[in-house]
Coordinates of C-alpha atoms in Angstrom, one line a residue:
Chain H
M1 CA -40.2 -14.2 -15.9
A2 CA -40.1 -12.0 -19.0
Y3 CA -37.2 -9.9 -20.2
E4 CA -37.8 -6.9 -21.7
V5 CA -35.3 -5.4 -23.7
Q6 CA -35.1 -1.6 -22.8
T7 CA -33.1 0.9 -24.4
R8 CA -30.7 1.4 -21.9
V9 CA -27.5 3.9 -22.6
F10 CA -24.5 1.3 -21.8
E11 CA -20.8 2.2 -22.8
G12 CA -19.7 -1.2 -23.8
P13 CA -20.1 -5.3 -22.7
L14 CA -18.7 -4.6 -19.3
D15 CA -20.5 -1.5 -18.8
L16 CA -24.2 -3.5 -19.7
L17 CA -23.2 -6.3 -17.5
L18 CA -22.6 -4.0 -14.7
Q19 CA -25.8 -2.0 -15.0
L20 CA -27.7 -5.3 -15.2
I21 CA -26.5 -6.6 -12.0
T22 CA -26.9 -3.2 -10.2
S23 CA -30.3 -2.0 -11.5
H24 CA -31.9 -5.5 -10.3
Q25 CA -30.4 -5.2 -7.3
L26 CA -33.2 -2.8 -6.0
E27 CA -36.3 -5.0 -7.9
I28 CA -35.1 -8.7 -7.0
T29 CA -33.8 -10.1 -3.8
E30 CA -32.6 -12.8 -5.3
L31 CA -30.8 -12.2 -8.5
S32 CA -30.3 -15.3 -10.4
L33 CA -27.5 -15.6 -13.0
S34 CA -30.3 -17.2 -15.3
A35 CA -31.9 -13.5 -15.5
I36 CA -28.8 -11.6 -16.2
V37 CA -27.5 -14.6 -18.8
S38 CA -30.8 -14.0 -20.5
E39 CA -31.0 -10.2 -20.5
Y40 CA -27.4 -9.9 -21.5
V41 CA -28.3 -12.2 -24.3
S42 CA -31.3 -10.2 -25.4
Y43 CA -28.7 -7.6 -26.1
I44 CA -26.6 -9.5 -28.4
D45 CA -29.5 -10.1 -30.3
A46 CA -30.6 -6.2 -30.3
L47 CA -27.1 -5.4 -30.9
T48 CA -26.8 -3.3 -34.2
E49 CA -23.0 -2.5 -33.7
T50 CA -20.9 -3.0 -36.3
D51 CA -17.6 -2.9 -34.6
I52 CA -15.9 -6.3 -34.6
D53 CA -14.1 -5.5 -31.2
M54 CA -17.0 -4.4 -29.1
T55 CA -19.0 -7.3 -30.5
S56 CA -16.3 -10.0 -29.8
E57 CA -16.0 -8.6 -26.2
F58 CA -19.7 -9.0 -26.0
L59 CA -19.5 -12.4 -27.1
L60 CA -16.6 -13.4 -24.8
I61 CA -18.5 -12.1 -21.7
A62 CA -21.7 -13.8 -22.9
A63 CA -19.7 -17.2 -23.1
T64 CA -18.4 -17.0 -19.8
L65 CA -21.7 -16.1 -18.6
V66 CA -23.4 -18.8 -20.2
Q67 CA -20.8 -21.5 -19.0
L68 CA -21.2 -20.3 -15.7
K69 CA -25.0 -20.8 -15.7
A70 CA -24.7 -24.1 -17.2
R71 CA -22.5 -24.9 -14.6
H72 CA -25.1 -23.8 -11.9
L73 CA -28.2 -25.7 -13.5
L74 CA -26.2 -28.9 -13.0
P75 CA -26.6 -30.7 -9.7
G76 CA -23.7 -31.8 -8.1
S77 CA -20.1 -31.6 -9.6
E78 CA -20.1 -35.2 -11.0
G79 CA -18.9 -35.6 -14.4
F80 CA -16.7 -32.6 -14.4
D81 CA -13.3 -32.3 -15.0
L82 CA -11.4 -30.5 -12.1
D83 CA -9.3 -28.6 -14.6
E84 CA -12.3 -27.4 -16.3
E85 CA -13.9 -26.1 -12.8
L86 CA -10.8 -24.5 -11.9
A87 CA -10.6 -22.8 -15.3
L88 CA -14.2 -21.7 -15.1
A89 CA -13.9 -20.4 -11.4
E90 CA -10.9 -18.6 -12.8
E91 CA -13.1 -17.0 -15.6
R92 CA -15.5 -16.0 -13.2
D93 CA -12.9 -14.2 -11.3
K94 CA -11.8 -12.2 -14.0
L95 CA -14.9 -11.0 -14.6
L96 CA -15.7 -10.0 -11.2
S97 CA -12.6 -8.3 -10.8
R98 CA -13.2 -6.4 -14.0
L99 CA -16.5 -5.3 -12.9
L100 CA -15.0 -4.0 -10.0
A101 CA -12.2 -2.2 -11.4
C102 CA -14.8 -0.7 -13.6
L103 CA -16.8 0.6 -10.7
T104 CA -13.9 1.9 -9.2
F105 CA -12.8 4.1 -12.0
K106 CA -16.4 5.4 -12.8
D107 CA -16.4 6.3 -9.1
V108 CA -13.0 8.1 -9.4
A109 CA -13.9 9.6 -12.4
A110 CA -16.8 11.6 -10.7
V111 CA -14.3 12.8 -8.4
L112 CA -11.8 14.0 -10.8
L113 CA -14.8 15.8 -12.7
H114 CA -15.7 17.1 -9.3
R115 CA -11.9 18.4 -9.1
L116 CA -11.8 19.5 -12.4
E117 CA -14.9 21.9 -11.8
A118 CA -13.5 23.2 -8.7
A119 CA -10.1 23.9 -10.0
E120 CA -12.1 25.9 -12.7
R121 CA -12.7 28.7 -10.2
W122 CA -9.1 29.5 -10.3
V123 CA -8.5 31.6 -13.5
P124 CA -5.0 31.8 -14.7
R125 CA -3.7 34.7 -16.9
T126 CA -3.2 34.1 -20.6
V127 CA -2.1 37.5 -21.8
G128 CA 1.6 36.7 -21.9
L129 CA 4.3 39.4 -21.6
D130 CA 3.3 43.6 -21.7
P131 CA 3.7 44.9 -24.7
G132 CA 6.8 46.7 -23.9
I133 CA 8.7 43.5 -23.2
E134 CA 7.5 41.8 -26.5
A135 CA 9.8 43.9 -28.6
V136 CA 13.0 42.1 -27.3
M137 CA 11.0 38.7 -27.4
P138 CA 13.9 36.7 -29.7
E139 CA 12.7 35.1 -32.7
V140 CA 10.6 32.4 -32.6
R141 CA 12.1 28.8 -33.9
L142 CA 9.7 26.3 -35.2
G143 CA 12.2 23.7 -34.0
V144 CA 11.2 21.0 -36.9
T145 CA 12.0 20.5 -40.3
L146 CA 9.9 20.5 -43.4
E147 CA 9.6 17.4 -43.3
Q148 CA 8.4 17.0 -39.9
F149 CA 6.0 19.9 -40.3
H150 CA 4.6 18.0 -43.2
A151 CA 4.3 15.1 -41.0
I152 CA 2.2 16.9 -38.6
A153 CA 0.1 18.4 -41.0
E154 CA -1.0 14.8 -42.2
V155 CA -1.6 14.1 -38.8
A156 CA -3.2 17.1 -37.8
L157 CA -5.6 16.8 -41.1
S158 CA -6.3 13.1 -41.4
E159 CA -7.3 12.7 -37.8
T160 CA -10.3 14.8 -38.1
L161 CA -11.5 12.4 -40.7
I162 CA -11.0 9.3 -38.7
D163 CA -11.8 10.8 -35.4
P164 CA -14.3 13.6 -36.0
D165 CA -14.8 15.4 -32.5
L166 CA -18.6 15.4 -33.1
D167 CA -19.4 16.2 -29.4
H168 CA -20.4 20.3 -30.3
F169 CA -21.5 19.4 -34.0
D170 CA -25.0 20.4 -34.4
F171 CA -26.3 17.5 -36.6
D172 CA -29.7 19.3 -36.8
L173 CA -28.2 22.0 -39.1
P174 CA -31.0 23.6 -41.3
S175 CA -30.9 23.0 -45.0
V176 CA -30.0 25.8 -47.1
D177 CA -31.2 23.9 -49.9
D178 CA -34.9 23.3 -48.4
A179 CA -34.7 27.2 -47.5
I180 CA -34.2 28.1 -51.1
A181 CA -37.2 25.6 -52.5
D182 CA -39.5 27.2 -49.7
L183 CA -38.1 30.7 -50.6
R184 CA -38.8 30.2 -54.2
A185 CA -42.1 28.9 -53.8
R186 CA -43.4 31.5 -51.4
M187 CA -41.9 34.5 -53.1
A188 CA -43.7 33.0 -56.4
S189 CA -46.8 33.1 -54.8
E190 CA -46.4 36.5 -52.7
A191 CA -44.4 37.9 -55.2
V192 CA -43.5 41.0 -52.8
A193 CA -42.5 40.1 -49.1
E194 CA -40.4 41.2 -46.5
F195 CA -37.5 38.9 -45.1
D196 CA -38.5 39.0 -41.5
A197 CA -42.2 37.7 -42.5
L198 CA -40.8 35.2 -44.5
V199 CA -38.5 33.9 -41.3
S200 CA -41.4 34.3 -39.1
H201 CA -41.5 30.6 -38.6
C202 CA -38.0 30.1 -37.6
D203 CA -37.0 29.3 -34.0
R204 CA -33.4 29.1 -34.0
P205 CA -31.1 31.8 -35.0
I206 CA -29.2 28.9 -37.7
E207 CA -32.6 28.5 -39.4
V208 CA -32.7 32.3 -40.2
V209 CA -29.1 32.0 -41.2
A210 CA -30.1 29.4 -43.5
Y211 CA -32.9 31.6 -45.1
F212 CA -30.5 34.3 -45.4
L213 CA -28.0 32.3 -46.9
A214 CA -30.9 30.9 -49.4
L215 CA -32.1 34.7 -50.1
L216 CA -28.3 35.6 -51.0
E217 CA -28.3 32.8 -53.6
L218 CA -31.7 33.6 -55.2
V219 CA -30.5 36.9 -55.3
R220 CA -27.4 35.8 -57.1
W221 CA -29.3 33.7 -59.5
G222 CA -31.6 37.0 -60.2
M223 CA -35.0 35.2 -59.1
V224 CA -35.3 37.7 -56.1
H225 CA -34.8 41.4 -56.0
A226 CA -33.7 42.6 -52.4
T227 CA -33.7 46.1 -51.2
Q228 CA -32.7 47.7 -47.8
E229 CA -33.0 51.4 -47.4
T230 CA -30.6 51.3 -44.1
A231 CA -29.3 48.9 -42.1
D232 CA -31.9 48.8 -39.8
A233 CA -34.7 48.5 -42.3
P234 CA -36.5 45.6 -43.3
I235 CA -35.3 43.7 -46.1
K236 CA -37.9 43.9 -49.1
L237 CA -37.9 41.4 -51.6
V238 CA -39.3 41.4 -54.9
H239 CA -39.9 38.1 -57.0
N240 CA -38.4 37.8 -60.6
P241 CA -40.0 34.6 -62.3
A242 CA -37.7 35.0 -65.5
P243 CA -34.1 36.1 -64.6
T244 CA -32.0 36.9 -67.6
N245 CA -28.6 36.4 -66.0
P246 CA -26.7 33.3 -67.1
E247 CA -26.3 32.0 -63.4
G248 CA -30.2 32.2 -63.0
I249 CA -31.1 30.8 -66.4
E250 CA -28.9 27.6 -65.6
M251 CA -30.1 27.7 -61.9
I252 CA -34.1 27.5 -63.8
A253 CA -32.8 24.8 -66.2
R254 CA -31.3 22.6 -63.1
I255 CA -34.3 23.2 -60.9
S256 CA -37.1 21.8 -63.7
E257 CA -34.8 19.1 -64.2
W258 CA -34.8 17.5 -60.8
G259 CA -38.5 18.2 -60.9
N260 CA -38.7 15.6 -63.4
S261 CA -36.4 13.2 -62.2
Chain M
M1 CA 11.9 45.1 -5.7
D2 CA 12.4 42.5 -3.6
V3 CA 12.8 38.6 -4.9
A4 CA 9.0 38.0 -4.0
S5 CA 7.9 40.8 -6.1
T6 CA 10.1 39.7 -9.1
I7 CA 8.7 36.6 -8.9
E8 CA 5.2 37.6 -8.7
A9 CA 6.1 39.9 -12.3
I10 CA 7.4 36.7 -13.9
L11 CA 4.5 34.7 -12.6
F12 CA 1.9 37.4 -14.2
V13 CA 3.3 36.7 -17.8
A14 CA 4.1 33.2 -17.6
E15 CA 1.3 31.2 -19.8
E16 CA 1.9 27.9 -17.9
P17 CA 3.1 26.8 -14.3
V18 CA 6.8 27.9 -13.8
S19 CA 9.1 25.5 -11.5
G20 CA 11.0 26.5 -8.6
A21 CA 14.0 25.5 -10.4
E22 CA 13.6 27.5 -13.6
L23 CA 12.9 30.4 -11.3
S24 CA 16.4 29.9 -9.0
Q25 CA 17.9 29.9 -12.8
L26 CA 16.3 33.4 -14.2
L27 CA 16.7 35.1 -10.6
E28 CA 20.2 33.7 -10.2
A29 CA 19.4 32.8 -6.3
P30 CA 19.8 29.3 -4.3
R31 CA 16.7 27.5 -4.4
T32 CA 16.2 28.0 -0.5
E33 CA 15.6 31.8 -1.4
V34 CA 13.1 31.2 -4.0
D35 CA 11.3 28.6 -1.9
E36 CA 11.3 31.5 0.7
A37 CA 10.1 34.1 -1.7
L38 CA 7.6 32.0 -3.1
L39 CA 5.8 31.4 0.3
T40 CA 6.0 35.1 1.1
L41 CA 4.5 36.1 -2.1
Q42 CA 1.9 33.2 -1.4
D43 CA 1.3 34.7 2.1
R44 CA 1.1 38.1 1.0
H45 CA -1.9 37.1 -1.4
Q46 CA -3.7 35.5 1.5
T47 CA -3.4 38.0 4.5
G48 CA -3.3 41.2 2.4
P49 CA -6.3 42.3 0.6
S50 CA -6.0 41.0 -3.2
G51 CA -7.8 39.8 -6.3
L52 CA -5.1 37.2 -6.8
V53 CA -3.5 34.0 -5.2
V54 CA -0.3 32.1 -6.0
R55 CA -1.0 28.2 -6.5
N56 CA 1.4 25.3 -6.9
T57 CA -0.2 23.3 -9.5
G58 CA 1.2 21.2 -12.6
G59 CA 4.7 21.0 -11.5
G60 CA 5.0 24.8 -10.9
W61 CA 4.0 27.9 -9.6
R62 CA 1.2 30.1 -11.2
L63 CA -0.8 33.1 -10.1
Y64 CA -4.6 32.6 -10.4
T65 CA -7.4 34.9 -9.9
D66 CA -9.5 34.5 -6.8
P67 CA -12.3 32.0 -6.9
E68 CA -14.4 34.3 -5.3
A69 CA -13.9 36.7 -8.4
K70 CA -15.0 34.2 -10.8
P71 CA -18.7 35.6 -11.4
Y72 CA -17.5 38.5 -12.1
L73 CA -14.9 36.9 -14.5
E74 CA -17.6 35.0 -16.1
R75 CA -19.5 38.1 -17.1
F76 CA -16.4 39.4 -18.5
A77 CA -16.0 38.0 -21.9
A78 CA -12.5 37.0 -21.6
T79 CA -13.0 34.1 -19.7
E80 CA -12.7 31.1 -21.7
R81 CA -14.6 28.0 -21.0
A82 CA -13.3 24.5 -21.8
T83 CA -15.5 22.4 -23.7
R84 CA -16.6 19.7 -21.4
L85 CA -14.9 16.2 -21.2
S86 CA -17.3 13.3 -21.9
K87 CA -18.1 10.8 -19.0
A88 CA -16.2 8.4 -21.3
A89 CA -13.2 10.7 -21.4
L90 CA -13.2 11.3 -17.9
E91 CA -13.2 7.6 -16.9
T92 CA -10.3 7.1 -19.6
M93 CA -8.5 9.7 -18.1
A94 CA -9.1 8.2 -14.6
I95 CA -7.6 5.0 -15.5
V96 CA -4.4 6.7 -17.3
A97 CA -4.1 8.6 -14.2
Y98 CA -3.8 5.7 -11.7
K99 CA -2.4 3.5 -13.9
Q100 CA 0.4 5.2 -15.9
P101 CA 2.0 4.5 -18.1
I102 CA -0.7 2.4 -19.7
S103 CA -1.2 1.1 -23.2
R104 CA -4.7 1.5 -24.9
G105 CA -4.9 -2.1 -24.9
Q106 CA -4.4 -2.2 -21.0
V107 CA -7.3 0.8 -20.9
A108 CA -9.6 -1.0 -23.4
E109 CA -9.3 -4.2 -21.0
V110 CA -10.3 -2.0 -18.0
R111 CA -13.3 -0.3 -19.6
G112 CA -14.5 -3.3 -21.8
V113 CA -14.6 -0.8 -24.7
D114 CA -12.4 0.3 -27.7
S115 CA -10.8 3.5 -26.2
D116 CA -8.6 4.7 -29.3
R117 CA -10.9 7.4 -29.8
V118 CA -11.2 8.6 -26.3
L119 CA -7.5 8.4 -25.5
R120 CA -6.7 10.5 -28.8
T121 CA -9.0 13.3 -27.6
L122 CA -7.6 13.4 -24.4
E123 CA -4.1 13.7 -25.9
R124 CA -5.3 16.5 -28.4
R125 CA -6.5 18.3 -25.4
G126 CA -3.1 18.0 -24.0
L127 CA -4.1 16.0 -20.7
I128 CA -2.1 12.9 -21.8
F129 CA 1.0 12.2 -23.9
E130 CA 3.0 9.3 -25.6
A131 CA 5.2 8.7 -22.6
G132 CA 7.1 6.0 -24.3
R133 CA 6.7 2.3 -25.7
A134 CA 6.1 -0.8 -24.1
E135 CA 8.9 -3.6 -24.2
G136 CA 8.4 -6.6 -26.0
P137 CA 6.5 -7.3 -29.4
G138 CA 4.4 -4.6 -30.9
Q139 CA 5.9 -2.0 -28.6
A140 CA 2.7 -0.7 -27.7
V141 CA 2.6 3.4 -27.2
L142 CA 2.1 4.2 -23.3
Y143 CA 0.4 7.1 -22.1
S144 CA 1.0 9.3 -19.0
T145 CA -0.8 12.2 -18.1
T146 CA 0.6 15.8 -18.6
N147 CA 1.3 18.6 -16.5
L148 CA -1.5 20.3 -18.1
F149 CA -3.4 17.6 -16.5
L150 CA -2.5 18.1 -13.0
E151 CA -3.2 21.8 -13.2
K152 CA -6.6 21.4 -14.6
L153 CA -7.3 19.2 -11.6
G154 CA -5.2 21.8 -9.4
L155 CA -2.8 19.4 -8.1
S156 CA 0.8 20.0 -7.8
S157 CA 1.8 16.1 -8.3
L158 CA 0.1 13.0 -8.5
A159 CA 0.8 12.0 -5.3
E160 CA -2.0 14.4 -4.5
L161 CA -4.6 12.2 -6.7
P162 CA -7.0 10.8 -4.2
P163 CA -6.2 7.2 -3.2
L164 CA -7.8 4.5 -5.4
A165 CA -8.7 2.4 -2.5
D166 CA -11.0 5.1 -1.3
H167 CA -12.9 4.5 -4.1
V168 CA -13.3 0.4 -4.3
P169 CA -17.0 -0.2 -4.3
P170 CA -18.1 -1.0 -0.7
A171 CA -18.8 -4.4 0.9
G172 CA -22.4 -4.0 0.0
V173 CA -22.0 -3.9 -3.7
V174 CA -19.5 -6.0 -4.3
D175 CA -21.6 -8.7 -2.6
V176 CA -24.5 -7.8 -5.0
L177 CA -21.8 -8.3 -7.8
E178 CA -20.7 -11.5 -6.6
R179 CA -24.2 -13.0 -5.4
P180 CA -25.5 -14.1 -9.0
F181 CA -22.0 -15.9 -9.6
R182 CA -21.9 -17.8 -6.0
P183 CA -22.5 -21.4 -6.7
E184 CA -24.5 -22.0 -3.4
E185 CA -27.3 -19.9 -4.5
S186 CA -27.6 -21.8 -7.6
S187 CA -29.5 -24.5 -6.2
N188 CA -32.3 -22.1 -5.6
E189 CA -32.9 -21.4 -9.1
S190 CA -35.2 -23.6 -10.7
T191 CA -35.5 -23.6 -14.5
N192 CA -34.8 -21.0 -16.8
Chain J
M1 CA -13.2 40.4 -1.0
D2 CA -13.7 44.0 -1.8
V3 CA -14.2 46.0 -5.0
A4 CA -10.7 47.0 -5.4
S5 CA -9.6 43.3 -5.4
T6 CA -12.4 42.0 -7.6
I7 CA -11.1 44.7 -10.0
E8 CA -7.6 43.3 -9.7
A9 CA -8.9 40.1 -10.7
I10 CA -10.6 41.5 -13.9
L11 CA -7.8 43.4 -14.8
F12 CA -5.4 40.3 -14.6
V13 CA -7.4 38.5 -17.0
A14 CA -8.3 41.3 -19.2
E15 CA -6.4 41.5 -22.5
E16 CA -6.8 45.0 -23.2
P17 CA -7.1 48.1 -20.9
V18 CA -10.8 48.2 -18.9
S19 CA -12.6 51.5 -18.9
G20 CA -14.0 52.8 -15.6
A21 CA -17.3 52.6 -17.5
E22 CA -17.3 49.2 -18.0
L23 CA -16.0 48.2 -14.7
S24 CA -18.6 49.9 -12.9
Q25 CA -21.4 48.0 -15.1
L26 CA -19.6 44.7 -14.5
L27 CA -19.7 45.2 -10.9
E28 CA -23.0 46.8 -10.7
A29 CA -21.7 49.7 -8.6
P30 CA -21.5 53.2 -9.3
R31 CA -19.0 55.1 -11.2
T32 CA -17.6 56.6 -8.3
E33 CA -17.0 53.8 -6.2
V34 CA -15.5 51.9 -9.2
D35 CA -13.1 55.0 -9.4
E36 CA -11.9 55.3 -5.7
A37 CA -11.3 51.2 -5.7
L38 CA -9.1 52.0 -8.7
L39 CA -6.9 54.6 -6.7
T40 CA -7.0 52.1 -3.7
L41 CA -5.6 49.3 -5.8
Q42 CA -3.2 51.7 -7.5
D43 CA -1.9 52.8 -4.3
R44 CA -2.2 49.2 -2.8
H45 CA 0.7 48.2 -5.7
Q46 CA 2.7 51.6 -5.5
T47 CA 3.2 51.3 -1.4
G48 CA 2.8 47.9 -0.5
P49 CA 5.7 45.1 -2.0
S50 CA 4.5 44.1 -5.5
G51 CA 5.9 43.2 -8.6
L52 CA 2.9 45.0 -10.4
V53 CA 1.3 48.2 -11.3
V54 CA -1.9 49.6 -12.1
R55 CA -1.9 52.2 -14.8
N56 CA -4.6 53.8 -16.7
T57 CA -3.6 54.2 -20.2
G58 CA -5.3 54.2 -23.7
G59 CA -8.9 55.0 -22.2
G60 CA -8.6 52.2 -19.4
W61 CA -6.9 50.2 -16.7
R62 CA -4.4 47.6 -16.9
L63 CA -2.3 45.3 -14.8
Y64 CA 1.5 45.8 -16.1
T65 CA 4.9 44.3 -14.5
D66 CA 6.9 46.8 -12.3
P67 CA 9.4 48.2 -14.6
E68 CA 11.8 47.1 -12.0
A69 CA 11.2 43.6 -13.1
K70 CA 12.1 44.1 -17.0
P71 CA 15.4 42.4 -17.0
Y72 CA 13.9 39.3 -15.6
L73 CA 11.4 39.2 -17.8
E74 CA 13.6 39.6 -20.8
R75 CA 15.5 36.5 -19.6
F76 CA 12.5 34.9 -19.2
A77 CA 11.1 35.4 -22.6
A78 CA 14.3 34.7 -24.2
T79 CA 14.3 31.0 -22.3
E80 CA 13.8 27.9 -24.3
R81 CA 10.0 27.5 -23.4
A82 CA 9.1 30.9 -24.7
T83 CA 11.0 30.6 -28.1
R84 CA 9.8 27.3 -28.8
L85 CA 6.5 26.6 -30.5
S86 CA 4.4 24.2 -28.4
K87 CA 2.9 20.8 -30.0
A88 CA -0.7 22.8 -30.2
A89 CA 0.7 25.5 -31.9
L90 CA 2.5 23.6 -34.7
E91 CA -0.6 21.6 -35.1
T92 CA -2.4 24.8 -35.6
M93 CA 0.5 26.3 -37.8
A94 CA 0.3 23.0 -40.0
I95 CA -3.5 23.4 -40.2
V96 CA -3.5 27.2 -41.1
A97 CA -0.5 26.3 -43.5
Y98 CA -2.5 23.8 -45.5
K99 CA -6.1 25.4 -45.3
Q100 CA -5.4 29.0 -45.7
P101 CA -7.6 31.1 -45.8
I102 CA -9.1 29.6 -42.7
S103 CA -11.2 31.0 -39.7
R104 CA -10.7 30.3 -36.1
G105 CA -13.9 28.3 -36.0
Q106 CA -13.0 26.1 -38.9
V107 CA -9.2 25.5 -37.1
A108 CA -11.0 25.0 -34.0
E109 CA -13.6 22.0 -35.9
V110 CA -10.5 20.5 -37.3
R111 CA -8.3 20.3 -34.0
G112 CA -11.4 19.9 -31.7
V113 CA -10.5 22.2 -29.6
D114 CA -10.9 25.7 -29.0
S115 CA -7.7 27.5 -30.5
D116 CA -8.1 31.1 -30.2
R117 CA -5.3 31.3 -27.9
V118 CA -2.9 29.3 -30.0
L119 CA -4.0 31.6 -32.9
R120 CA -3.1 34.5 -31.1
T121 CA 0.5 33.3 -30.2
L122 CA 1.0 32.5 -33.8
E123 CA -0.2 36.2 -35.2
R124 CA 2.1 37.7 -32.3
R125 CA 5.1 35.5 -33.5
G126 CA 4.5 37.0 -36.8
L127 CA 3.8 33.4 -38.3
I128 CA 0.2 33.8 -39.3
F129 CA -1.8 37.3 -39.9
E130 CA -5.4 38.5 -40.8
A131 CA -5.6 38.1 -44.4
G132 CA -9.1 39.1 -44.5
R133 CA -12.7 38.3 -43.7
A134 CA -15.0 35.4 -44.7
E135 CA -18.5 36.5 -47.1
G136 CA -21.5 35.8 -45.3
P137 CA -22.8 36.3 -41.9
G138 CA -20.3 37.1 -39.2
Q139 CA -17.3 37.9 -41.3
A140 CA -14.9 35.9 -39.6
V141 CA -11.3 36.8 -39.6
L142 CA -9.2 34.4 -42.0
Y143 CA -5.9 33.6 -41.4
S144 CA -3.1 33.0 -43.6
T145 CA 0.8 32.5 -42.8
T146 CA 3.4 35.0 -43.6
N147 CA 6.5 35.3 -45.0
L148 CA 8.6 34.8 -42.0
F149 CA 6.6 31.5 -41.8
L150 CA 8.1 30.6 -45.3
E151 CA 11.6 31.9 -44.1
K152 CA 11.4 29.6 -41.1
L153 CA 10.8 26.6 -43.3
G154 CA 13.1 27.5 -45.8
L155 CA 10.5 28.0 -48.4
S156 CA 10.4 30.6 -51.3
S157 CA 6.5 29.8 -51.6
L158 CA 3.4 27.8 -50.6
A159 CA 3.8 25.8 -53.7
E160 CA 6.9 24.2 -52.1
L161 CA 5.1 22.9 -49.2
P162 CA 4.8 19.1 -49.8
P163 CA 1.4 18.3 -51.0
L164 CA -0.6 16.4 -48.5
A165 CA -1.1 12.7 -49.1
D166 CA -3.7 11.6 -51.5
H167 CA -5.4 8.9 -49.0
V168 CA -5.9 12.0 -46.7
P169 CA -8.5 13.9 -48.4
P170 CA -9.2 16.5 -45.6
A171 CA -11.9 17.8 -47.8
G172 CA -14.4 15.8 -46.2
V173 CA -13.9 17.8 -43.4
V174 CA -14.2 21.0 -44.8
D175 CA -17.1 19.8 -46.7
V176 CA -19.1 19.1 -43.5
L177 CA -18.2 22.8 -42.3
E178 CA -19.4 24.4 -45.7
R179 CA -22.3 22.2 -46.4
P180 CA -24.8 24.6 -45.1
F181 CA -23.4 27.2 -46.8
R182 CA -23.1 25.6 -50.4
P183 CA -26.5 25.5 -51.8
E184 CA -25.7 24.3 -55.1
E185 CA -24.0 21.5 -54.0
S186 CA -26.1 20.1 -51.2
S187 CA -29.1 20.4 -53.6
N188 CA -27.0 18.2 -56.1
E189 CA -26.8 15.6 -53.3
S190 CA -30.3 15.6 -52.4
T191 CA -31.3 14.4 -55.9
N192 CA -28.5 11.5 -56.0

């Protein structure tokens, strides 16, 4: 039997084991421990995770699996220490109960999500007091000393470094610096252009934003002259190959430096 | 204006659920009278024509819009949408909800993954809080769920959480999990 | 749910008066029907038992508390919970204090949570104010702390805020936020 390492989405050692067992359930009637152990271990080989905690957890589970497998392969129970046997059985039960607990909470989490979504249909009011009553609202109390406030700031601003919440980050941010390079090249060849035409290839608003920021930079450096008659009118651009303001001269120098390096 | 209407006005301006005890203090009325008035108010919105409902969630009472109005509110700009919780965050939240107070180490044990980050996210969202410290060496921080957690789930107390026993995997699944570990079947295995 | 009740739900969550025209658009109902429903709603609150009233003020309709409830609301406003700043508010306050002027988007990035409501509360409490607008597209509102904030912390100027520890360079976060908007530095990076 060949075991192919597919790219699975798993959340950790326990989750992986759970997935290996439950996914094989459909394909194989007789699921062997050997199959699971081989596949599990192959994941360890493929592990690029540098997290020590996770790696050790992986190894711990793998060790238990390998031990169980070794025990299974040897016929009979002769030559086995009873204490060792019991310890191994205990390990197996512990692993099993962890798998069960894991499954249970996965199931209940789905129910909680459902409840969260259902509860969202009720909308509370968040506007607060009526304007007239606000006037008599007593003065706010910070309730913290300067030292405590400082400590809150330390935590609030440091946690983001250790723990950036990247869920909503758009990592595929267009580079303004690429946009500058592209705009410079195209303005140099076209000499005169309209902004809309230059961004006609952009799919996303954020890309247009990047080009607009790039344009502002080029204007600031004096490399491009931009005009717009009214707010809705097209933005017309004229190339200036030899800017005379200090910023532009410096930028030209820097850009040619990068070109040489 | 009767007591029920006064309570309605208070709940209207409150930015989180208000408990019966608090209402009783504000109105200088006995608790029984407040409880009765709350039921009257709830009944008024339920039976009469109204776009609002009174609910007991998150350790107190609060006014909400009728769920039927939700589609219109979504079109109305003012409704805020909370950013979705990840699957990992939901699982961690479930573990804390049922095992509270619980340390991060215990959460990690159940999930099999280091859960510090997720716990911090949940704490920052106001869904869990540091409820205390474990006794003994290390004095690990213990987490519990907040009233906001209850409110977000539409629960009035933790007792209303669905019983965990209902979510234990069925016998068939347990069997599948156990099968590879059963010594009897090892004889079927040849080599590998 | 009838039109009047739907309107009630909309006015309930609205932060400002909502015009008849706006309601008509939201409900996809003719203006005459909306006007009629508004009168029905107003009548319901006036004649039935209710702690709320519907008023037409400042170019739109709005739900208010019944003036009779005012003494109780003033007491509610003076309670511990109304005068104390929440943990979230303090955290937001700290971010604004150390990173001012800062936009709501940047605050949300640092906190990892949507922070509009907290910022509004802090503004209403006179602790922060709209100090200006960001340059560039969007022209986001930028918040700074007020003199009241300094007063509350017993400071004579912002310079007296204790500096953040060196080992916590929040510049890293700001850098991530600003990178797409700083062409020169990102160019430098790419050449490194």
